[in-house]
């Protein structure tokens, strides 16, 4: 891999036809004849500018259309196929997902403490594009917003219940779903184990996955001058061949994983919002309500796209972060405050103590938990990594690697622990301390609202919860369209806005089609299936990141 030094005398980022800012100050650009966007189709039709990669865009569109048609037309036949594929992957390759996840986390932590952490993304003199509040808000909102709202109550309650129930054997094999060795009959131990298992799925490991992908993309785009696409990560391995069909395949898979992974999450968000509206206002929880929700939310996302990242998604992310903090503080103050405060530290310590056992990929007895929960989550996070990783890379230019890793890896983990402690411990206290079993008995999408109902101002807080889900939906749609557009525009970050609008509409349309066709289950399985090839992508990215950082100037 040939490199050449670059120094634009510390001036601001320069942008030409590439659409990717040039490094500010010293940086080692990769010496390649490829010009970002050289394979793009650039034209103006009906007053609309178009600038896209013909092969990646057209093939991605055809694959997406084919998948949706098959899923809707042959639902009965496709369900067993996709669900069987999901079961086989998580059942036979759980060890591989857990082992890879450990590698990502270890590398992320090592980079914080090595001299490589002094490398600055975007060149030695680069300055951040966003301040800390906006940056943190965008990281968190894009990464796990809808998921934390959906599972914040349900997962702690579930793991608490299975751990309390103990283990069960049949034919010499455990049939229970409890994590590790369970905690039969011990409510305190079951609470700690349940919270540790929950935090494990939302802590260091998922953010380690996102951090590696985001760092690889940011490094090879903003420091090496390559397109902001997944194919660029493979340059140290494929060299110039990355601009051919090998690269096309990588980017097409990234589009597929991003779009369908996003559509699944949007469907989950729509179902929770619809359930909340029925619970709060008595609106019918049916397909019509969910379709109207998706259409309305997509319309808001389009407005955010028109405003741009600075005024659109950043402002929405800040608004949602404030609203999220208000709801969190309300639960902490009005709920079992002392229990939540002590529980935060107890849960964090329990997570640390149980982390080696929970992350152990070999010789586990709790196969149902490991395969059905952990492997499922790891494959799901990895299938999402092109989406979240590319968006994080886009908004993280100007940060040092150390600053980047601390923010992306550690800050969201602590926030997730706080959220899960507040919601999870409050829900468990309602079940155990107050004997309110309605929370445990409610459906997944309703458990948050049922928990809030047991507290003062339930109507207001439940409405805030619905708004949070909707705005997280908007920021995810906005962020997703930005990422997909960058990939299908050959790595350009300044492609015409109509292309982002197109992808946002497609995201909403796919979510509607799959909600109406009952295809979310099959879609979820397909999204998880993309986690397997992208695990290999991330492992290659680990090699590429270290190799790329070693020849970069350090501050």
Coordinates of C-alpha atoms in Angstrom, one line a residue:
X1 CA 0.0 0.0 0.0
X2 CA 1.7 3.2 -1.2
X3 CA 1.2 6.4 0.7
X4 CA 2.0 10.0 0.2
X5 CA 2.2 12.7 2.8
X6 CA -0.3 15.5 2.5
X7 CA -0.3 19.0 4.1
X8 CA -2.6 21.8 3.1
X9 CA -0.8 24.1 5.6
X10 CA -3.5 23.6 8.2
X11 CA -6.2 25.3 6.2
X12 CA -9.8 24.2 6.5
X13 CA -11.1 21.1 4.8
X14 CA -11.1 21.4 1.0
X15 CA -13.7 19.7 -1.1
X16 CA -13.6 19.2 -4.8
X17 CA -15.5 16.9 -7.0
X18 CA -14.7 14.1 -4.5
X19 CA -17.2 15.2 -1.9
X20 CA -14.9 14.0 0.9
X21 CA -13.0 16.7 2.8
X22 CA -9.3 16.7 2.3
X23 CA -7.1 16.1 5.4
X24 CA -6.2 19.2 7.4
X25 CA -2.5 19.1 8.1
X26 CA -0.2 16.1 7.8
X27 CA -1.9 12.8 6.9
X28 CA -0.8 9.8 4.8
X29 CA -3.0 9.6 1.7
X30 CA -3.2 6.3 -0.2
X31 CA -1.7 6.7 -3.6
X32 CA -4.3 5.4 -6.0
X33 CA -5.5 6.5 -9.4
X34 CA -9.1 6.1 -8.4
X35 CA -11.1 9.3 -8.0
X36 CA -14.1 9.3 -5.8
X37 CA -17.2 9.2 -7.9
X38 CA -15.4 8.4 -11.2
X39 CA -17.8 5.4 -11.8
X40 CA -20.9 7.5 -11.0
X41 CA -23.7 8.4 -13.3
X42 CA -24.1 12.2 -13.1
X43 CA -27.0 13.8 -14.9
X44 CA -30.0 16.0 -14.4
X45 CA -33.5 14.7 -15.2
X46 CA -36.8 16.6 -14.8
X47 CA -35.0 19.3 -12.8
X48 CA -33.5 16.7 -10.3
X49 CA -29.8 16.2 -10.0
X50 CA -28.5 12.6 -9.9
X51 CA -25.0 11.5 -8.8
X52 CA -24.9 7.8 -8.1
X53 CA -22.8 4.6 -8.6
X54 CA -24.7 2.8 -11.4
X55 CA -23.8 -0.8 -10.5
X56 CA -24.2 -0.5 -6.8
X57 CA -27.4 1.5 -7.0
X58 CA -29.1 -0.6 -9.7
X59 CA -28.2 -4.0 -8.3
X60 CA -29.1 -3.0 -4.7
X61 CA -32.4 -1.7 -5.9
X62 CA -33.2 -4.9 -7.8
X63 CA -32.1 -7.2 -4.8
X64 CA -34.3 -5.1 -2.4
X65 CA -37.3 -5.2 -4.8
X66 CA -36.9 -9.0 -5.3
X67 CA -36.7 -9.7 -1.6
X68 CA -39.8 -7.6 -0.8
X69 CA -41.8 -9.2 -3.6
X70 CA -40.8 -12.8 -2.6
X71 CA -41.4 -12.1 1.1
X72 CA -44.9 -10.7 0.5
X73 CA -45.9 -13.1 -2.2
X74 CA -44.6 -16.3 -0.7
X75 CA -44.9 -15.5 3.0
X76 CA -45.8 -19.0 4.1
X77 CA -42.9 -20.6 2.2
X78 CA -40.3 -18.0 3.1
X79 CA -41.0 -17.9 6.9
X80 CA -39.6 -21.4 7.5
X81 CA -36.6 -20.7 5.2
X82 CA -35.5 -17.5 7.0
X83 CA -36.3 -18.6 10.5
X84 CA -34.5 -21.9 9.9
X85 CA -31.5 -19.9 8.6
X86 CA -31.6 -17.8 11.7
X87 CA -31.8 -20.8 14.0
X88 CA -28.9 -22.5 12.2
X89 CA -26.7 -19.5 12.3
X90 CA -27.2 -18.7 16.0
X91 CA -27.3 -22.3 17.0
X92 CA -24.1 -23.4 15.2
X93 CA -22.0 -20.3 15.1
X94 CA -22.8 -18.7 18.5
X95 CA -19.2 -19.3 19.6
X96 CA -17.9 -17.5 16.5
X97 CA -20.1 -14.4 17.2
X98 CA -19.0 -14.3 20.8
X99 CA -15.3 -14.7 20.0
X100 CA -15.4 -12.0 17.4
X101 CA -17.3 -9.7 19.7
X102 CA -14.5 -10.1 22.3
X103 CA -11.9 -9.3 19.7
X104 CA -13.6 -6.0 18.8
X105 CA -14.0 -4.9 22.4
X106 CA -10.4 -5.7 23.3
X107 CA -9.0 -3.9 20.3
X108 CA -11.2 -0.9 21.0
X109 CA -9.9 -0.7 24.6
X110 CA -6.3 -1.2 23.6
X111 CA -6.4 1.7 21.1
X112 CA -7.4 4.0 23.9
X113 CA -4.2 3.4 25.8
X114 CA -1.7 3.1 23.0
X115 CA 0.2 5.9 21.1
X116 CA -2.1 5.1 18.2
X117 CA -4.8 6.9 20.2
X118 CA -3.2 10.2 19.4
X119 CA -4.0 10.0 15.7
X120 CA -6.6 12.5 14.6
X121 CA -9.3 11.6 12.2
X122 CA -9.2 14.1 9.3
X123 CA -5.5 15.0 9.6
X124 CA -3.3 16.4 12.3
X125 CA -4.8 19.8 12.3
X126 CA -8.5 18.8 11.8
X127 CA -11.1 20.3 14.1
X128 CA -14.4 18.6 15.1
X129 CA -17.4 19.3 12.9
X130 CA -19.8 19.1 15.9
X131 CA -19.6 20.1 19.6
X132 CA -19.8 17.5 22.3
X133 CA -23.5 17.8 23.1
X134 CA -24.6 17.4 19.5
X135 CA -22.0 14.7 18.8
X136 CA -23.0 12.6 21.9
X137 CA -26.7 13.0 21.1
X138 CA -26.2 11.8 17.5
X139 CA -24.1 8.8 18.5
X140 CA -26.7 7.6 21.0
X141 CA -29.8 8.4 19.0
X142 CA -28.5 6.6 15.9
X143 CA -27.1 3.6 17.8
X144 CA -29.8 2.3 20.0
X145 CA -32.6 4.7 20.6
X146 CA -35.6 2.6 19.6
X147 CA -34.0 -0.6 21.0
X148 CA -33.6 0.9 24.5
X149 CA -37.1 2.2 24.5
X150 CA -38.5 -1.2 23.4
X151 CA -36.3 -3.5 25.6
X152 CA -35.6 -1.2 28.6
X153 CA -38.3 -2.8 30.7
X154 CA -38.9 -6.1 29.0
X155 CA -35.4 -7.6 29.0
X156 CA -34.5 -7.0 32.6
X157 CA -37.9 -8.5 33.6
X158 CA -37.4 -11.5 31.4
X159 CA -33.9 -12.3 32.6
X160 CA -35.0 -11.8 36.2
X161 CA -37.9 -14.2 35.8
X162 CA -35.8 -16.9 34.1
X163 CA -32.9 -16.6 36.5
X164 CA -35.3 -16.8 39.5
X165 CA -37.0 -19.9 38.0
X166 CA -33.7 -21.8 38.1
X167 CA -32.5 -24.4 35.7
X168 CA -34.3 -27.4 34.2
X169 CA -32.9 -30.4 32.5
X170 CA -34.3 -32.8 29.9
X171 CA -32.3 -35.6 28.5
X172 CA -29.1 -34.2 30.1
X173 CA -29.6 -30.8 28.3
X174 CA -30.7 -27.6 29.9
X175 CA -34.1 -26.5 28.6
X176 CA -34.4 -23.2 30.6
X177 CA -33.6 -19.8 29.3
X178 CA -31.8 -18.5 32.4
X179 CA -28.3 -16.9 31.9
X180 CA -25.3 -18.7 33.3
X181 CA -26.2 -20.9 36.3
X182 CA -29.5 -19.0 37.2
X183 CA -30.4 -18.0 40.7
X184 CA -33.2 -20.3 41.7
X185 CA -35.4 -18.8 44.5
X186 CA -33.0 -15.9 45.3
X187 CA -34.6 -12.7 44.3
X188 CA -31.6 -10.5 45.0
X189 CA -29.2 -12.7 43.1
X190 CA -31.8 -13.1 40.2
X191 CA -32.0 -9.3 40.0
X192 CA -28.3 -8.9 39.8
X193 CA -27.8 -11.7 37.3
X194 CA -30.8 -10.4 35.2
X195 CA -29.4 -6.9 35.1
X196 CA -25.9 -8.1 34.3
X197 CA -27.2 -10.2 31.4
X198 CA -29.2 -7.2 30.1
X199 CA -26.3 -4.7 30.3
X200 CA -24.1 -7.3 28.6
X201 CA -26.3 -7.1 25.5
X202 CA -26.3 -3.3 25.5
X203 CA -22.9 -2.4 26.8
X204 CA -19.3 -2.7 25.6
X205 CA -19.8 -5.4 23.0
X206 CA -22.3 -3.7 20.7
X207 CA -20.5 -0.4 20.9
X208 CA -17.2 -2.1 20.3
X209 CA -18.7 -3.4 17.0
X210 CA -19.8 0.0 16.0
X211 CA -16.5 1.6 17.1
X212 CA -14.4 -0.6 14.9
X213 CA -16.5 -0.1 11.8
X214 CA -16.8 3.6 12.3
X215 CA -13.1 4.1 13.0
X216 CA -12.1 2.1 9.9
X217 CA -14.4 4.1 7.7
X218 CA -13.4 7.4 9.1
X219 CA -9.7 6.6 8.9
X220 CA -9.7 5.4 5.3
X221 CA -11.9 8.2 4.1
X222 CA -10.8 11.3 6.1
X223 CA -7.1 10.4 6.4
X224 CA -6.4 8.2 3.4
X225 CA -8.7 10.0 0.9
X226 CA -10.8 6.9 0.0
X227 CA -14.6 6.9 -0.5
X228 CA -16.8 6.7 2.6
X229 CA -18.0 3.2 1.8
X230 CA -17.4 -0.3 3.2
X231 CA -15.2 -1.2 0.3
X232 CA -12.5 1.3 1.4
X233 CA -11.8 -0.8 4.5
X234 CA -10.6 -3.6 2.3
X235 CA -7.9 -1.6 0.5
X236 CA -5.0 -3.0 2.5
X237 CA -6.2 -6.5 1.5
X238 CA -7.5 -6.1 -2.0
X239 CA -5.5 -3.1 -3.2
X240 CA -6.8 -1.6 -6.5
X241 CA -9.2 -4.6 -6.9
X242 CA -11.4 -2.9 -4.3
X243 CA -12.7 -0.6 -7.1
X244 CA -13.9 -3.6 -9.1
X245 CA -16.5 -6.2 -8.5
X246 CA -15.1 -7.3 -5.2
X247 CA -15.8 -3.8 -3.9
X248 CA -19.2 -3.7 -5.6
X249 CA -20.3 -6.8 -3.8
X250 CA -19.1 -5.4 -0.4
X251 CA -21.1 -2.2 -0.9
X252 CA -24.2 -4.0 -2.2
X253 CA -24.2 -6.2 0.9
X254 CA -23.8 -3.2 3.1
X255 CA -26.8 -1.5 1.4
X256 CA -28.8 -4.7 1.8
X257 CA -27.9 -5.1 5.5
X258 CA -28.5 -1.4 6.3
X259 CA -31.8 -1.0 4.6
X260 CA -33.4 -4.2 5.8
X261 CA -32.0 -3.9 9.3
X262 CA -33.3 -0.4 9.5
X263 CA -36.7 -1.4 8.2
X264 CA -37.0 -4.1 10.8
X265 CA -36.2 -1.6 13.6
X266 CA -38.6 0.9 12.2
X267 CA -41.3 -1.8 12.2
X268 CA -40.6 -2.5 15.9
X269 CA -40.8 1.2 16.6
X270 CA -44.1 1.6 14.8
X271 CA -45.6 -1.4 16.7
X272 CA -44.6 0.1 20.0
X273 CA -45.9 3.6 19.1
X274 CA -49.2 2.1 17.9
X275 CA -49.5 0.0 21.1
X276 CA -48.8 3.1 23.2
X277 CA -51.4 5.2 21.3
X278 CA -54.0 2.4 21.9
X279 CA -53.1 2.2 25.6
X280 CA -53.2 5.9 26.1
X281 CA -55.8 7.2 23.7
X282 CA -57.8 4.1 22.8
X283 CA -56.8 4.4 19.1
X284 CA -57.1 1.0 17.3
X285 CA -53.8 -0.9 17.2
X286 CA -54.1 -2.2 13.7
X287 CA -52.4 -2.1 10.3
X288 CA -54.0 1.3 9.4
X289 CA -52.6 3.0 12.5
X290 CA -49.1 1.6 11.9
X291 CA -49.2 2.6 8.2
X292 CA -50.3 6.2 9.1
X293 CA -47.6 6.3 11.7
X294 CA -44.9 5.2 9.3
X295 CA -46.1 7.7 6.6
X296 CA -46.2 10.6 9.0
X297 CA -42.9 9.8 10.6
X298 CA -41.3 9.4 7.1
X299 CA -42.7 12.8 6.2
X300 CA -41.0 14.3 9.2
X301 CA -37.8 12.5 8.3
X302 CA -37.9 14.1 4.8
X303 CA -38.1 17.5 6.4
X304 CA -35.1 16.7 8.5
X305 CA -33.2 15.6 5.4
X306 CA -34.0 18.8 3.5
X307 CA -32.6 20.8 6.4
X308 CA -29.4 18.8 6.4
X309 CA -27.3 17.0 9.1
X310 CA -26.4 20.3 10.9
X311 CA -30.0 21.6 11.2
X312 CA -31.9 18.4 10.8
X313 CA -30.8 15.2 12.4
X314 CA -28.5 17.0 14.9
X315 CA -31.4 19.2 16.2
X316 CA -33.8 16.3 16.4
X317 CA -31.1 14.2 18.2
X318 CA -30.6 17.0 20.7
X319 CA -34.3 17.4 21.3
X320 CA -34.7 13.6 21.8
X321 CA -31.8 13.5 24.1
X322 CA -33.3 16.2 26.3
X323 CA -36.7 14.5 26.3
X324 CA -35.1 11.1 27.0
X325 CA -33.2 12.7 30.0
X326 CA -36.4 14.2 31.3
X327 CA -38.2 10.8 31.3
X328 CA -35.1 9.1 32.8
X329 CA -34.9 11.7 35.6
X330 CA -38.6 11.5 36.2
X331 CA -38.4 7.7 36.8
X332 CA -35.4 8.2 39.0
X333 CA -37.0 10.9 41.2
X334 CA -40.5 9.6 41.3
X335 CA -39.6 5.9 41.3
X336 CA -37.6 3.9 43.8
X337 CA -34.8 6.6 43.8
X338 CA -32.5 4.9 46.4
X339 CA -32.9 1.5 44.8
X340 CA -32.1 3.0 41.3
X341 CA -29.0 4.9 42.7
X342 CA -27.6 1.9 44.5
X343 CA -28.7 -0.4 41.7
X344 CA -26.7 1.5 39.1
X345 CA -23.4 0.7 40.9
X346 CA -24.5 -2.8 41.9
X347 CA -25.6 -3.5 38.3
X348 CA -22.4 -2.1 36.9
X349 CA -20.3 -4.2 39.3
X350 CA -22.4 -7.3 38.6
X351 CA -21.8 -6.7 34.9
X352 CA -18.1 -6.5 35.4
X353 CA -18.0 -9.6 37.6
X354 CA -20.2 -11.7 35.2
X355 CA -18.6 -10.3 32.0
X356 CA -15.9 -13.0 31.6
X357 CA -18.5 -15.8 32.0
X358 CA -21.2 -14.1 29.8
X359 CA -18.6 -13.4 27.0
X360 CA -17.1 -16.9 27.2
X361 CA -17.8 -18.6 23.8
X362 CA -16.9 -22.2 24.8
X363 CA -18.2 -24.8 27.1
X364 CA -21.4 -23.0 28.1
X365 CA -24.3 -24.9 29.7
X366 CA -26.8 -22.0 29.2
X367 CA -27.1 -22.8 25.5
X368 CA -30.6 -21.3 25.1
X369 CA -29.5 -18.0 26.5
X370 CA -26.2 -17.9 24.6
X371 CA -27.8 -18.9 21.3
X372 CA -31.2 -17.4 21.6
X373 CA -30.2 -14.1 23.2
X374 CA -26.5 -13.3 22.9
X375 CA -25.7 -14.8 19.5
X376 CA -29.0 -13.2 18.2
X377 CA -28.0 -9.8 19.5
X378 CA -24.4 -10.0 18.2
X379 CA -25.5 -11.0 14.7
X380 CA -28.1 -8.2 14.9
X381 CA -25.6 -5.6 16.0
X382 CA -23.2 -6.7 13.3
X383 CA -25.8 -6.5 10.6
X384 CA -26.5 -3.0 11.7
X385 CA -22.8 -2.0 11.8
X386 CA -22.6 -0.6 8.3
X387 CA -25.5 1.8 9.1
X388 CA -24.4 2.9 12.6
X389 CA -20.7 2.8 11.9
X390 CA -20.9 4.8 8.8
X391 CA -23.1 7.5 10.4
X392 CA -20.7 7.7 13.4
X393 CA -17.8 8.0 11.0
X394 CA -19.5 10.8 9.1
X395 CA -20.1 12.9 12.2
X396 CA -16.8 12.2 14.0
X397 CA -14.3 13.9 11.8
X398 CA -11.7 15.9 13.8
X399 CA -11.6 13.7 16.9
X400 CA -8.6 11.8 18.0
X401 CA -8.7 8.0 18.1
X402 CA -8.6 8.1 21.9
X403 CA -11.3 10.6 22.1
X404 CA -13.3 8.7 19.5
X405 CA -13.0 5.4 21.3
X406 CA -13.8 6.7 24.7
X407 CA -16.9 8.5 23.4
X408 CA -18.2 5.7 21.2
X409 CA -17.3 2.8 23.4
X410 CA -17.5 4.0 27.0
X411 CA -20.0 6.9 27.2
X412 CA -23.0 5.1 25.6
X413 CA -22.3 2.0 27.8
X414 CA -22.5 4.1 31.0
X415 CA -25.7 5.7 29.7
X416 CA -27.2 2.4 28.8
X417 CA -26.4 1.0 32.3
X418 CA -28.1 4.1 33.8
X419 CA -31.2 3.6 31.6
X420 CA -31.5 -0.1 32.2
X421 CA -31.0 0.4 35.9
X422 CA -33.7 3.0 36.1
X423 CA -36.3 1.1 34.0
X424 CA -35.3 -2.4 34.9
X425 CA -35.0 -2.0 38.6
X426 CA -38.2 0.0 38.8
X427 CA -40.1 -2.7 36.9
X428 CA -38.6 -5.5 39.0
X429 CA -39.5 -3.6 42.2
X430 CA -43.1 -3.2 41.0
X431 CA -43.3 -7.0 40.5
X432 CA -41.4 -8.1 43.6
X433 CA -41.9 -5.3 46.1
X434 CA -45.4 -4.2 45.2
X435 CA -46.8 -7.4 43.7
X436 CA -47.9 -5.7 40.5
X437 CA -47.6 -8.5 38.0
X438 CA -49.2 -6.5 35.1
X439 CA -45.8 -5.3 34.0
X440 CA -44.5 -8.9 33.7
X441 CA -47.6 -10.1 32.0
X442 CA -47.9 -7.4 29.4
X443 CA -46.7 -7.8 25.8
X444 CA -43.2 -6.6 25.0
X445 CA -44.3 -3.4 23.3
X446 CA -46.6 -2.4 26.2
X447 CA -44.4 -3.2 29.2
X448 CA -42.9 0.3 29.3
X449 CA -46.3 2.0 29.3
X450 CA -47.7 -0.5 31.9
X451 CA -44.7 0.3 34.2
X452 CA -45.2 4.1 33.8
X453 CA -48.9 3.6 34.6
X454 CA -48.0 2.6 38.2
X455 CA -46.4 6.1 38.7
X456 CA -47.8 9.6 38.9
X457 CA -48.5 11.6 35.7
X458 CA -48.8 8.4 33.8
X459 CA -50.6 9.9 30.9
X460 CA -47.9 12.6 30.4
X461 CA -45.0 10.2 30.8
X462 CA -46.6 7.6 28.5
X463 CA -47.1 10.4 25.8
X464 CA -43.5 11.4 26.2
X465 CA -42.5 7.7 25.7
X466 CA -44.5 7.7 22.4
X467 CA -42.9 10.9 21.2
X468 CA -39.4 9.5 22.0
X469 CA -40.1 6.3 20.0
X470 CA -41.4 8.5 17.1
X471 CA -38.4 10.9 17.1
X472 CA -35.9 8.0 17.4
X473 CA -37.7 6.6 14.4
X474 CA -37.1 9.9 12.5
X475 CA -33.4 10.1 13.4
X476 CA -32.9 6.5 12.4
X477 CA -34.6 7.0 9.1
X478 CA -32.7 10.3 8.5
X479 CA -29.3 8.7 9.5
X480 CA -30.1 5.6 7.4
X481 CA -30.8 7.5 4.3
X482 CA -27.6 9.4 4.7
X483 CA -25.6 6.2 4.9
X484 CA -27.3 4.4 2.1
X485 CA -27.0 7.4 -0.1
X486 CA -23.3 7.7 0.6
X487 CA -22.7 4.0 -0.4
X488 CA -24.8 4.2 -3.6
X489 CA -23.2 7.5 -4.5
X490 CA -19.7 5.9 -4.7
X491 CA -18.7 7.2 -1.3
X492 CA -19.6 10.8 -1.9
X493 CA -20.8 12.6 1.2
X494 CA -22.3 15.6 -0.7
X495 CA -24.6 13.7 -3.1
X496 CA -27.8 15.5 -4.2
X497 CA -30.5 15.6 -1.5
X498 CA -33.1 14.1 -3.8
X499 CA -31.2 10.8 -3.5
X500 CA -31.4 10.8 0.3
X501 CA -35.1 11.7 0.0
X502 CA -35.5 8.7 -2.3
X503 CA -34.0 6.3 0.2
X504 CA -36.0 7.7 3.1
X505 CA -39.2 7.1 1.1
X506 CA -38.0 3.5 0.2
X507 CA -37.3 2.8 3.9
X508 CA -40.8 3.8 4.8
X509 CA -42.3 2.0 1.9
X510 CA -40.5 -1.3 2.8
X511 CA -41.6 -1.0 6.4
X512 CA -45.2 -0.5 5.4
X513 CA -45.1 -3.3 2.9
X514 CA -43.6 -5.7 5.4
X515 CA -46.0 -4.6 8.2
X516 CA -49.0 -5.2 5.9
X517 CA -47.6 -8.5 4.6
X518 CA -46.7 -9.8 8.0
X519 CA -43.1 -10.1 6.9
X520 CA -41.2 -8.6 9.8
X521 CA -40.3 -12.0 11.2
X522 CA -38.8 -13.1 8.0
X523 CA -37.1 -9.7 7.5
X524 CA -35.6 -9.9 11.0
X525 CA -34.2 -13.3 10.2
X526 CA -32.7 -12.0 6.9
X527 CA -31.1 -9.0 8.6
X528 CA -29.5 -11.3 11.2
X529 CA -28.3 -13.6 8.4
X530 CA -26.2 -10.7 7.1
X531 CA -24.4 -10.6 10.4
X532 CA -22.4 -13.7 9.5
X533 CA -20.6 -12.2 6.4
X534 CA -20.2 -8.9 8.2
X535 CA -18.4 -10.5 11.1
X536 CA -15.7 -11.4 8.6
X537 CA -15.8 -7.8 7.4
X538 CA -15.2 -6.5 10.9
X539 CA -12.4 -8.9 11.5
X540 CA -10.7 -7.6 8.3
X541 CA -11.4 -4.1 9.5
X542 CA -9.5 -4.8 12.7
X543 CA -6.4 -5.6 10.7
X544 CA -7.0 -2.6 8.4
X545 CA -7.4 -0.2 11.3
X546 CA -4.2 -1.1 13.0
X547 CA -2.2 -1.1 9.7
X548 CA -3.7 2.2 8.7
X549 CA -3.1 3.9 12.1
X550 CA 0.5 2.9 12.3
X551 CA 1.6 5.1 9.4
X552 CA -0.4 8.2 10.5
X553 CA 1.2 11.2 12.1
X554 CA 0.3 11.6 15.8
X555 CA -0.3 14.7 17.8

